[in-house]
């Protein structure tokens, strides 16, 4: 059990976290994040996970950290429900764009889908993959995400 805590401790930048927590407390519990405008950004994948939405539905959550340009250090969040077939299809198509050579498919089992997310993230980290991400909106105003170029750091 102690190994687990030590692993978690190594995964964070303590000073950065403490500063952000203090800022959130000073803002009455609200994070002070500036919204990133639509555009083309050089990013790395900070987090890729299958988690529950606020309503408890399955959702793929991806945090992109902007690594270059005037928005460097800011984040772009992709949250996609994966409850309906078209949602799963759209998510799978995006995951394929990450160019990890992991076989992206939904087997009908969310535990397997979670393992798929972990496998993709492991490859991204091991190969130090970075991306040119086109962040835009569709005709209905919903955010869209498209990988334009894959880089190795």
CSV table of N, CA and C in Angstrom, one decimal:
chain,number,residue,atom,x,y,z
A,1,UNK,N,0.8,-1.2,0.0
A,1,UNK,CA,0.0,0.0,0.0
A,1,UNK,C,0.9,1.3,0.0
A,2,UNK,N,1.9,1.2,0.8
A,2,UNK,CA,2.8,2.4,0.8
A,2,UNK,C,3.5,2.7,-0.6
A,3,UNK,N,3.7,1.6,-1.3
A,3,UNK,CA,4.3,1.8,-2.7
A,3,UNK,C,3.3,2.6,-3.6
A,4,UNK,N,2.0,2.3,-3.4
A,4,UNK,CA,1.0,3.0,-4.2
A,4,UNK,C,1.1,4.5,-3.9
A,5,UNK,N,1.2,4.9,-2.6
A,5,UNK,CA,1.2,6.3,-2.2
A,5,UNK,C,2.5,7.0,-2.7
A,6,UNK,N,3.6,6.2,-2.7
A,6,UNK,CA,4.8,6.8,-3.2
A,6,UNK,C,4.8,7.0,-4.7
A,7,UNK,N,4.2,6.1,-5.4
A,7,UNK,CA,4.0,6.2,-6.8
A,7,UNK,C,3.2,7.5,-7.1
A,8,UNK,N,2.1,7.7,-6.4
A,8,UNK,CA,1.2,8.9,-6.6
A,8,UNK,C,2.0,10.1,-6.3
A,9,UNK,N,2.8,10.1,-5.2
A,9,UNK,CA,3.6,11.3,-4.9
A,9,UNK,C,4.5,11.7,-6.0
A,10,UNK,N,5.1,10.7,-6.7
A,10,UNK,CA,6.0,11.0,-7.7
A,10,UNK,C,5.4,11.5,-9.0
A,11,UNK,N,4.1,11.3,-9.1
A,11,UNK,CA,3.3,11.7,-10.3
A,11,UNK,C,2.9,13.2,-10.3
A,12,UNK,N,3.1,13.9,-9.2
A,12,UNK,CA,2.7,15.3,-9.1
A,12,UNK,C,3.8,16.2,-8.9
A,13,UNK,N,3.6,17.4,-9.3
A,13,UNK,CA,4.5,18.5,-9.0
A,13,UNK,C,3.9,19.2,-7.8
A,14,UNK,N,4.5,18.9,-6.6
A,14,UNK,CA,3.9,19.3,-5.3
A,14,UNK,C,3.7,20.8,-5.2
A,15,UNK,N,4.8,21.6,-5.6
A,15,UNK,CA,4.7,23.0,-5.5
A,15,UNK,C,3.6,23.6,-6.4
A,16,UNK,N,3.5,23.1,-7.6
A,16,UNK,CA,2.5,23.5,-8.5
A,16,UNK,C,1.1,23.2,-8.0
A,17,UNK,N,0.9,22.0,-7.5
A,17,UNK,CA,-0.4,21.6,-6.9
A,17,UNK,C,-0.8,22.5,-5.7
A,18,UNK,N,0.2,22.7,-4.8
A,18,UNK,CA,-0.1,23.5,-3.6
A,18,UNK,C,-0.5,24.9,-4.0
A,19,UNK,N,0.2,25.5,-5.0
A,19,UNK,CA,-0.2,26.8,-5.5
A,19,UNK,C,-1.6,26.9,-6.1
A,20,UNK,N,-1.9,25.9,-6.9
A,20,UNK,CA,-3.2,25.8,-7.5
A,20,UNK,C,-4.3,25.6,-6.5
A,21,UNK,N,-4.1,24.8,-5.5
A,21,UNK,CA,-5.1,24.6,-4.4
A,21,UNK,C,-5.3,25.9,-3.7
A,22,UNK,N,-4.2,26.6,-3.4
A,22,UNK,CA,-4.3,27.9,-2.7
A,22,UNK,C,-5.1,28.9,-3.6
A,23,UNK,N,-4.9,28.9,-4.9
A,23,UNK,CA,-5.6,29.8,-5.8
A,23,UNK,C,-7.1,29.4,-5.8
A,24,UNK,N,-7.4,28.2,-5.9
A,24,UNK,CA,-8.8,27.7,-5.9
A,24,UNK,C,-9.5,28.1,-4.6
A,25,UNK,N,-8.8,27.9,-3.5
A,25,UNK,CA,-9.4,28.4,-2.2
A,25,UNK,C,-9.7,29.9,-2.2
A,26,UNK,N,-8.7,30.6,-2.7
A,26,UNK,CA,-8.9,32.1,-2.7
A,26,UNK,C,-10.0,32.5,-3.6
A,27,UNK,N,-10.4,31.7,-4.6
A,27,UNK,CA,-11.5,32.0,-5.5
A,27,UNK,C,-12.8,31.4,-5.1
A,28,UNK,N,-12.9,31.0,-3.9
A,28,UNK,CA,-14.1,30.5,-3.4
A,28,UNK,C,-14.4,29.1,-3.9
A,29,UNK,N,-13.4,28.3,-4.2
A,29,UNK,CA,-13.6,26.9,-4.6
A,29,UNK,C,-13.7,26.8,-6.1
A,30,UNK,N,-13.5,27.9,-6.8
A,30,UNK,CA,-13.5,27.9,-8.3
A,30,UNK,C,-12.1,28.0,-8.9
A,31,UNK,N,-11.8,27.1,-9.8
A,31,UNK,CA,-10.5,27.3,-10.5
A,31,UNK,C,-10.5,28.5,-11.4
A,32,UNK,N,-9.4,29.1,-11.5
A,32,UNK,CA,-9.4,30.4,-12.3
A,32,UNK,C,-8.7,30.1,-13.7
A,33,UNK,N,-9.4,29.2,-14.5
A,33,UNK,CA,-8.8,28.9,-15.8
A,33,UNK,C,-9.4,29.7,-16.9
A,34,UNK,N,-8.5,30.3,-17.7
A,34,UNK,CA,-8.9,31.1,-18.9
A,34,UNK,C,-9.3,30.1,-20.0
A,35,UNK,N,-10.5,30.3,-20.6
A,35,UNK,CA,-10.9,29.4,-21.6
A,35,UNK,C,-10.0,29.5,-22.8
A,36,UNK,N,-9.6,28.4,-23.4
A,36,UNK,CA,-8.7,28.4,-24.6
A,36,UNK,C,-9.6,28.6,-25.8
A,37,UNK,N,-9.3,29.6,-26.6
A,37,UNK,CA,-10.1,29.8,-27.9
A,37,UNK,C,-9.8,28.7,-28.9
A,38,UNK,N,-10.7,28.5,-29.8
A,38,UNK,CA,-10.5,27.5,-30.9
A,38,UNK,C,-9.3,27.9,-31.7
A,39,UNK,N,-8.6,26.9,-32.1
A,39,UNK,CA,-7.4,27.1,-32.9
A,39,UNK,C,-6.6,25.9,-33.1
A,40,UNK,N,-5.4,26.0,-33.6
A,40,UNK,CA,-4.4,24.9,-33.7
A,40,UNK,C,-3.4,25.0,-32.6
A,41,UNK,N,-3.2,23.9,-31.9
A,41,UNK,CA,-2.2,24.0,-30.7
A,41,UNK,C,-1.3,22.8,-30.8
A,42,UNK,N,-0.1,23.0,-30.3
A,42,UNK,CA,0.8,21.9,-30.1
A,42,UNK,C,0.6,21.4,-28.6
A,43,UNK,N,0.3,20.1,-28.5
A,43,UNK,CA,-0.2,19.6,-27.2
A,43,UNK,C,0.5,18.2,-26.9
A,44,UNK,N,0.4,17.9,-25.6
A,44,UNK,CA,0.7,16.6,-25.1
A,44,UNK,C,-0.5,16.1,-24.4
A,45,UNK,N,-0.7,14.8,-24.3
A,45,UNK,CA,-1.8,14.2,-23.6
A,45,UNK,C,-1.4,14.0,-22.1
A,46,UNK,N,-2.0,14.8,-21.3
A,46,UNK,CA,-1.7,14.7,-19.8
A,46,UNK,C,-2.5,13.6,-19.2
A,47,UNK,N,-3.8,13.4,-19.6
A,47,UNK,CA,-4.6,12.4,-19.0
A,47,UNK,C,-5.5,11.8,-20.0
A,48,UNK,N,-5.7,10.5,-20.0
A,48,UNK,CA,-6.6,9.8,-20.9
A,48,UNK,C,-7.3,8.7,-20.0
A,49,UNK,N,-8.6,8.9,-19.8
A,49,UNK,CA,-9.2,7.9,-18.9
A,49,UNK,C,-10.7,7.7,-19.2
A,50,UNK,N,-11.2,6.6,-18.9
A,50,UNK,CA,-12.6,6.3,-18.9
A,50,UNK,C,-13.1,6.6,-17.5
A,51,UNK,N,-14.1,7.5,-17.4
A,51,UNK,CA,-14.6,7.8,-16.0
A,51,UNK,C,-16.1,8.1,-16.1
A,52,UNK,N,-16.7,8.3,-15.0
A,52,UNK,CA,-18.2,8.6,-15.0
A,52,UNK,C,-18.4,10.1,-15.1
A,53,UNK,N,-19.4,10.4,-15.9
A,53,UNK,CA,-19.9,11.8,-16.1
A,53,UNK,C,-20.6,12.2,-14.8
A,54,UNK,N,-21.0,13.5,-14.7
A,54,UNK,CA,-21.7,13.9,-13.5
A,54,UNK,C,-23.0,13.1,-13.3
A,55,UNK,N,-23.6,12.6,-14.4
A,55,UNK,CA,-24.8,11.8,-14.3
A,55,UNK,C,-24.5,10.4,-14.1
A,56,UNK,N,-23.3,10.0,-14.1
A,56,UNK,CA,-22.9,8.6,-13.9
A,56,UNK,C,-22.7,7.8,-15.2
A,57,UNK,N,-22.8,8.4,-16.3
A,57,UNK,CA,-22.7,7.7,-17.6
A,57,UNK,C,-21.2,7.6,-18.0
A,58,UNK,N,-20.8,6.6,-18.7
A,58,UNK,CA,-19.4,6.4,-19.1
A,58,UNK,C,-19.0,7.5,-20.0
A,59,UNK,N,-17.8,8.0,-19.8
A,59,UNK,CA,-17.3,9.2,-20.5
A,59,UNK,C,-15.7,9.0,-20.7
A,60,UNK,N,-15.2,9.3,-21.9
A,60,UNK,CA,-13.8,9.3,-22.1
A,60,UNK,C,-13.4,10.8,-21.8
A,61,UNK,N,-12.4,11.0,-21.0
A,61,UNK,CA,-11.9,12.3,-20.6
A,61,UNK,C,-10.4,12.4,-21.0
A,62,UNK,N,-10.1,13.4,-21.9
A,62,UNK,CA,-8.7,13.6,-22.3
A,62,UNK,C,-8.3,15.0,-21.9
A,63,UNK,N,-7.2,15.2,-21.2
A,63,UNK,CA,-6.7,16.5,-20.9
A,63,UNK,C,-5.5,16.7,-21.8
A,64,UNK,N,-5.5,17.8,-22.6
A,64,UNK,CA,-4.4,18.1,-23.4
A,64,UNK,C,-3.7,19.3,-22.8
A,65,UNK,N,-2.4,19.2,-22.6
A,65,UNK,CA,-1.6,20.3,-22.1
A,65,UNK,C,-0.9,21.0,-23.3
A,66,UNK,N,-1.2,22.3,-23.4
A,66,UNK,CA,-0.6,23.1,-24.5
A,66,UNK,C,0.9,23.3,-24.2
A,67,UNK,N,1.8,22.9,-25.1
A,67,UNK,CA,3.2,22.9,-24.8
A,67,UNK,C,4.0,24.0,-25.6
A,68,UNK,N,3.3,24.8,-26.4
A,68,UNK,CA,4.0,25.8,-27.2
A,68,UNK,C,3.1,27.0,-27.5
A,69,UNK,N,3.6,28.2,-27.7
A,69,UNK,CA,2.8,29.3,-28.1
A,69,UNK,C,2.4,30.1,-26.9
A,70,UNK,N,1.6,31.1,-27.2
A,70,UNK,CA,1.1,32.0,-26.1
A,70,UNK,C,0.2,31.4,-25.1
A,71,UNK,N,-0.4,30.3,-25.4
A,71,UNK,CA,-1.3,29.6,-24.5
A,71,UNK,C,-0.6,28.4,-23.8
A,72,UNK,N,0.8,28.4,-23.9
A,72,UNK,CA,1.6,27.3,-23.3
A,72,UNK,C,1.2,27.2,-21.8
A,73,UNK,N,1.0,25.9,-21.4
A,73,UNK,CA,0.7,25.7,-20.0
A,73,UNK,C,-0.8,25.6,-19.7
A,74,UNK,N,-1.6,26.0,-20.6
A,74,UNK,CA,-3.1,25.9,-20.4
A,74,UNK,C,-3.5,24.6,-20.9
A,75,UNK,N,-4.8,24.2,-20.6
A,75,UNK,CA,-5.3,22.9,-20.9
A,75,UNK,C,-6.5,23.0,-21.8
A,76,UNK,N,-6.7,22.0,-22.6
A,76,UNK,CA,-7.9,21.8,-23.4
A,76,UNK,C,-8.5,20.5,-23.0
A,77,UNK,N,-9.8,20.5,-22.7
A,77,UNK,CA,-10.4,19.3,-22.1
A,77,UNK,C,-11.4,18.7,-23.2
A,78,UNK,N,-11.2,17.4,-23.4
A,78,UNK,CA,-12.1,16.7,-24.3
A,78,UNK,C,-12.9,15.7,-23.4
A,79,UNK,N,-14.2,15.8,-23.4
A,79,UNK,CA,-15.0,14.9,-22.6
A,79,UNK,C,-16.1,14.4,-23.5
A,80,UNK,N,-16.1,13.1,-23.8
A,80,UNK,CA,-17.0,12.5,-24.7
A,80,UNK,C,-17.7,11.3,-24.1
A,81,UNK,N,-19.1,11.5,-24.0
A,81,UNK,CA,-19.8,10.3,-23.5
A,81,UNK,C,-19.6,9.2,-24.4
A,82,UNK,N,-19.6,8.0,-23.9
A,82,UNK,CA,-19.5,6.7,-24.7
A,82,UNK,C,-20.6,5.8,-24.3
A,83,UNK,N,-21.8,6.2,-24.5
A,83,UNK,CA,-23.0,5.5,-24.1
A,83,UNK,C,-23.8,5.0,-25.4
A,84,UNK,N,-23.8,5.8,-26.4
A,84,UNK,CA,-24.5,5.5,-27.7
A,84,UNK,C,-23.5,5.1,-28.7
A,85,UNK,N,-23.9,4.2,-29.7
A,85,UNK,CA,-23.0,3.8,-30.7
A,85,UNK,C,-22.3,4.9,-31.5
A,86,UNK,N,-23.0,6.0,-31.8
A,86,UNK,CA,-22.3,7.0,-32.6
A,86,UNK,C,-21.2,7.7,-31.7
A,87,UNK,N,-21.5,7.8,-30.4
A,87,UNK,CA,-20.5,8.4,-29.4
A,87,UNK,C,-19.2,7.5,-29.4
A,88,UNK,N,-19.5,6.2,-29.3
A,88,UNK,CA,-18.3,5.3,-29.2
A,88,UNK,C,-17.5,5.3,-30.5
A,89,UNK,N,-18.3,5.4,-31.7
A,89,UNK,CA,-17.6,5.5,-33.0
A,89,UNK,C,-16.7,6.7,-33.1
A,90,UNK,N,-17.3,7.9,-32.7
A,90,UNK,CA,-16.6,9.1,-32.8
A,90,UNK,C,-15.3,9.1,-31.9
A,91,UNK,N,-15.5,8.6,-30.7
A,91,UNK,CA,-14.4,8.5,-29.8
A,91,UNK,C,-13.3,7.6,-30.3
A,92,UNK,N,-13.7,6.4,-30.8
A,92,UNK,CA,-12.7,5.5,-31.4
A,92,UNK,C,-12.0,6.1,-32.6
A,93,UNK,N,-12.7,6.8,-33.4
A,93,UNK,CA,-12.0,7.5,-34.6
A,93,UNK,C,-11.0,8.5,-34.1
A,94,UNK,N,-11.3,9.2,-33.0
A,94,UNK,CA,-10.3,10.2,-32.5
A,94,UNK,C,-9.1,9.4,-31.9
A,95,UNK,N,-9.4,8.4,-31.1
A,95,UNK,CA,-8.3,7.6,-30.5
A,95,UNK,C,-7.3,7.0,-31.5
A,96,UNK,N,-7.9,6.6,-32.7
A,96,UNK,CA,-7.0,6.1,-33.8
A,96,UNK,C,-6.1,7.2,-34.3
A,97,UNK,N,-6.5,8.5,-34.2
A,97,UNK,CA,-5.7,9.6,-34.7
A,97,UNK,C,-4.5,9.8,-33.8
A,98,UNK,N,-4.5,9.3,-32.6
A,98,UNK,CA,-3.4,9.4,-31.7
A,98,UNK,C,-2.1,8.6,-32.1
A,99,UNK,N,-2.3,7.7,-33.1
A,99,UNK,CA,-1.2,7.0,-33.8
A,99,UNK,C,-0.4,6.2,-32.8
A,100,UNK,N,-1.0,5.4,-32.0
A,100,UNK,CA,-0.3,4.5,-31.1
A,100,UNK,C,-0.1,3.1,-31.5
A,101,UNK,N,-0.7,2.7,-32.6
A,101,UNK,CA,-0.8,1.4,-33.1
A,101,UNK,C,-1.5,0.4,-32.2
A,102,UNK,N,-2.2,0.9,-31.2
A,102,UNK,CA,-3.1,0.1,-30.4
A,102,UNK,C,-4.4,-0.2,-31.2
A,103,UNK,N,-4.8,-1.4,-31.2
A,103,UNK,CA,-6.1,-1.8,-31.9
A,103,UNK,C,-7.3,-1.2,-31.1
A,104,UNK,N,-7.8,-0.1,-31.7
A,104,UNK,CA,-8.9,0.6,-31.0
A,104,UNK,C,-10.2,0.0,-31.5
A,105,UNK,N,-10.9,-0.6,-30.5
A,105,UNK,CA,-12.2,-1.1,-30.7
A,105,UNK,C,-13.0,-1.2,-29.4
A,106,UNK,N,-14.3,-1.2,-29.5
A,106,UNK,CA,-15.1,-1.3,-28.3
A,106,UNK,C,-15.7,-2.7,-28.4
A,107,UNK,N,-15.5,-3.5,-27.4
A,107,UNK,CA,-15.9,-4.9,-27.4
A,107,UNK,C,-17.3,-5.1,-26.7
A,108,UNK,N,-17.8,-4.0,-26.2
A,108,UNK,CA,-19.1,-4.1,-25.5
A,108,UNK,C,-18.9,-4.2,-24.0
A,109,UNK,N,-17.6,-4.2,-23.5
A,109,UNK,CA,-17.3,-4.3,-22.1
A,109,UNK,C,-16.5,-3.1,-21.7
A,110,UNK,N,-17.1,-2.3,-20.8
A,110,UNK,CA,-16.4,-1.1,-20.4
A,110,UNK,C,-15.1,-1.3,-19.6
A,111,UNK,N,-15.0,-2.4,-19.0
A,111,UNK,CA,-13.7,-2.7,-18.3
A,111,UNK,C,-12.6,-2.9,-19.4
A,112,UNK,N,-12.9,-3.6,-20.5
A,112,UNK,CA,-12.0,-3.7,-21.6
A,112,UNK,C,-11.7,-2.3,-22.2
A,113,UNK,N,-12.7,-1.5,-22.3
A,113,UNK,CA,-12.5,-0.1,-22.9
A,113,UNK,C,-11.6,0.7,-22.0
A,114,UNK,N,-11.7,0.6,-20.7
A,114,UNK,CA,-10.9,1.2,-19.7
A,114,UNK,C,-9.4,0.8,-19.9
A,115,UNK,N,-9.2,-0.5,-20.1
A,115,UNK,CA,-7.9,-1.1,-20.3
A,115,UNK,C,-7.3,-0.5,-21.6
A,116,UNK,N,-8.2,-0.4,-22.6
A,116,UNK,CA,-7.8,0.2,-23.9
A,116,UNK,C,-7.2,1.6,-23.7
A,117,UNK,N,-7.9,2.4,-22.9
A,117,UNK,CA,-7.5,3.8,-22.6
A,117,UNK,C,-6.1,3.8,-21.9
A,118,UNK,N,-5.9,2.9,-21.0
A,118,UNK,CA,-4.6,2.8,-20.3
A,118,UNK,C,-3.5,2.4,-21.2
A,119,UNK,N,-3.8,1.4,-22.1
A,119,UNK,CA,-2.8,1.0,-23.1
A,119,UNK,C,-2.4,2.1,-24.0
A,120,UNK,N,-3.4,2.9,-24.5
A,120,UNK,CA,-3.1,4.0,-25.4
A,120,UNK,C,-2.2,5.0,-24.7
A,121,UNK,N,-2.6,5.3,-23.4
A,121,UNK,CA,-1.8,6.3,-22.7
A,121,UNK,C,-0.4,5.8,-22.4
A,122,UNK,N,-0.2,4.6,-22.1
A,122,UNK,CA,1.1,4.0,-21.9
A,122,UNK,C,2.0,4.2,-23.2
A,123,UNK,N,1.4,3.9,-24.3
A,123,UNK,CA,2.2,4.1,-25.6
A,123,UNK,C,2.6,5.6,-25.8
A,124,UNK,N,1.6,6.5,-25.6
A,124,UNK,CA,1.8,7.9,-25.7
A,124,UNK,C,3.0,8.3,-24.8
A,125,UNK,N,3.0,7.9,-23.6
A,125,UNK,CA,4.0,8.2,-22.6
A,125,UNK,C,5.4,7.6,-23.0
A,126,UNK,N,5.4,6.3,-23.4
A,126,UNK,CA,6.6,5.6,-23.7
A,126,UNK,C,7.3,6.2,-24.9
A,127,UNK,N,6.5,6.6,-25.9
A,127,UNK,CA,7.0,7.1,-27.2
A,127,UNK,C,7.1,8.6,-27.2
A,128,UNK,N,6.7,9.2,-26.0
A,128,UNK,CA,6.8,10.7,-25.9
A,128,UNK,C,6.1,11.4,-27.0
A,129,UNK,N,4.9,10.9,-27.4
A,129,UNK,CA,4.1,11.5,-28.5
A,129,UNK,C,3.5,12.9,-28.1
A,130,UNK,N,3.6,13.8,-29.1
A,130,UNK,CA,3.0,15.1,-29.0
A,130,UNK,C,2.2,15.3,-30.3
A,131,UNK,N,1.3,16.3,-30.2
A,131,UNK,CA,0.4,16.4,-31.4
A,131,UNK,C,0.1,17.9,-31.7
A,132,UNK,N,-0.2,18.1,-33.0
A,132,UNK,CA,-0.8,19.3,-33.4
A,132,UNK,C,-2.3,19.1,-33.4
A,133,UNK,N,-3.0,19.7,-32.5
A,133,UNK,CA,-4.4,19.5,-32.3
A,133,UNK,C,-5.2,20.7,-32.9
A,134,UNK,N,-6.2,20.4,-33.7
A,134,UNK,CA,-7.1,21.4,-34.2
A,134,UNK,C,-8.3,21.3,-33.3
A,135,UNK,N,-8.5,22.4,-32.6
A,135,UNK,CA,-9.6,22.5,-31.6
A,135,UNK,C,-10.6,23.5,-32.3
A,136,UNK,N,-11.8,23.0,-32.6
A,136,UNK,CA,-12.8,23.9,-33.3
A,136,UNK,C,-14.2,23.5,-32.8
A,137,UNK,N,-15.2,24.0,-33.4
A,137,UNK,CA,-16.6,23.7,-33.1
A,137,UNK,C,-17.3,23.2,-34.3
A,138,UNK,N,-18.4,22.4,-34.1
A,138,UNK,CA,-19.2,22.0,-35.2
A,138,UNK,C,-20.3,23.0,-35.4
A,139,UNK,N,-21.2,22.6,-36.4
A,139,UNK,CA,-22.3,23.5,-36.7
A,139,UNK,C,-23.2,23.8,-35.5
A,140,UNK,N,-23.3,22.9,-34.6
A,140,UNK,CA,-24.1,23.1,-33.4
A,140,UNK,C,-23.4,23.8,-32.2
A,141,UNK,N,-22.1,24.1,-32.4
A,141,UNK,CA,-21.4,24.8,-31.4
A,141,UNK,C,-20.6,23.9,-30.4
A,142,UNK,N,-20.7,22.6,-30.7
A,142,UNK,CA,-20.0,21.6,-29.8
A,142,UNK,C,-18.5,21.6,-30.2
A,143,UNK,N,-17.6,21.4,-29.2
A,143,UNK,CA,-16.2,21.4,-29.5
A,143,UNK,C,-15.9,20.1,-30.4
A,144,UNK,N,-14.9,20.3,-31.3
A,144,UNK,CA,-14.4,19.2,-32.1
A,144,UNK,C,-12.9,19.2,-31.9
A,145,UNK,N,-12.4,18.0,-32.1
A,145,UNK,CA,-11.0,17.7,-31.9
A,145,UNK,C,-10.4,16.9,-33.0
A,146,UNK,N,-9.3,17.3,-33.6
A,146,UNK,CA,-8.7,16.6,-34.7
A,146,UNK,C,-7.2,16.7,-34.6
A,147,UNK,N,-6.6,15.5,-34.7
A,147,UNK,CA,-5.1,15.5,-34.7
A,147,UNK,C,-4.7,15.7,-36.1
A,148,UNK,N,-3.8,16.8,-36.3
A,148,UNK,CA,-3.3,17.2,-37.6
A,148,UNK,C,-2.0,16.5,-37.9
A,149,UNK,N,-1.1,16.5,-36.8
A,149,UNK,CA,0.2,16.0,-37.0
A,149,UNK,C,0.6,15.3,-35.7
A,150,UNK,N,1.4,14.2,-35.8
A,150,UNK,CA,1.9,13.5,-34.6
A,150,UNK,C,3.4,13.7,-34.6
A,151,UNK,N,4.0,14.1,-33.4
A,151,UNK,CA,5.4,14.4,-33.2
A,151,UNK,C,5.9,13.4,-32.2
A,152,UNK,N,7.2,13.1,-32.2
A,152,UNK,CA,7.9,12.4,-31.1
A,152,UNK,C,8.8,13.4,-30.5
A,153,UNK,N,8.6,13.6,-29.2
A,153,UNK,CA,9.4,14.6,-28.4
A,153,UNK,C,10.9,14.2,-28.4
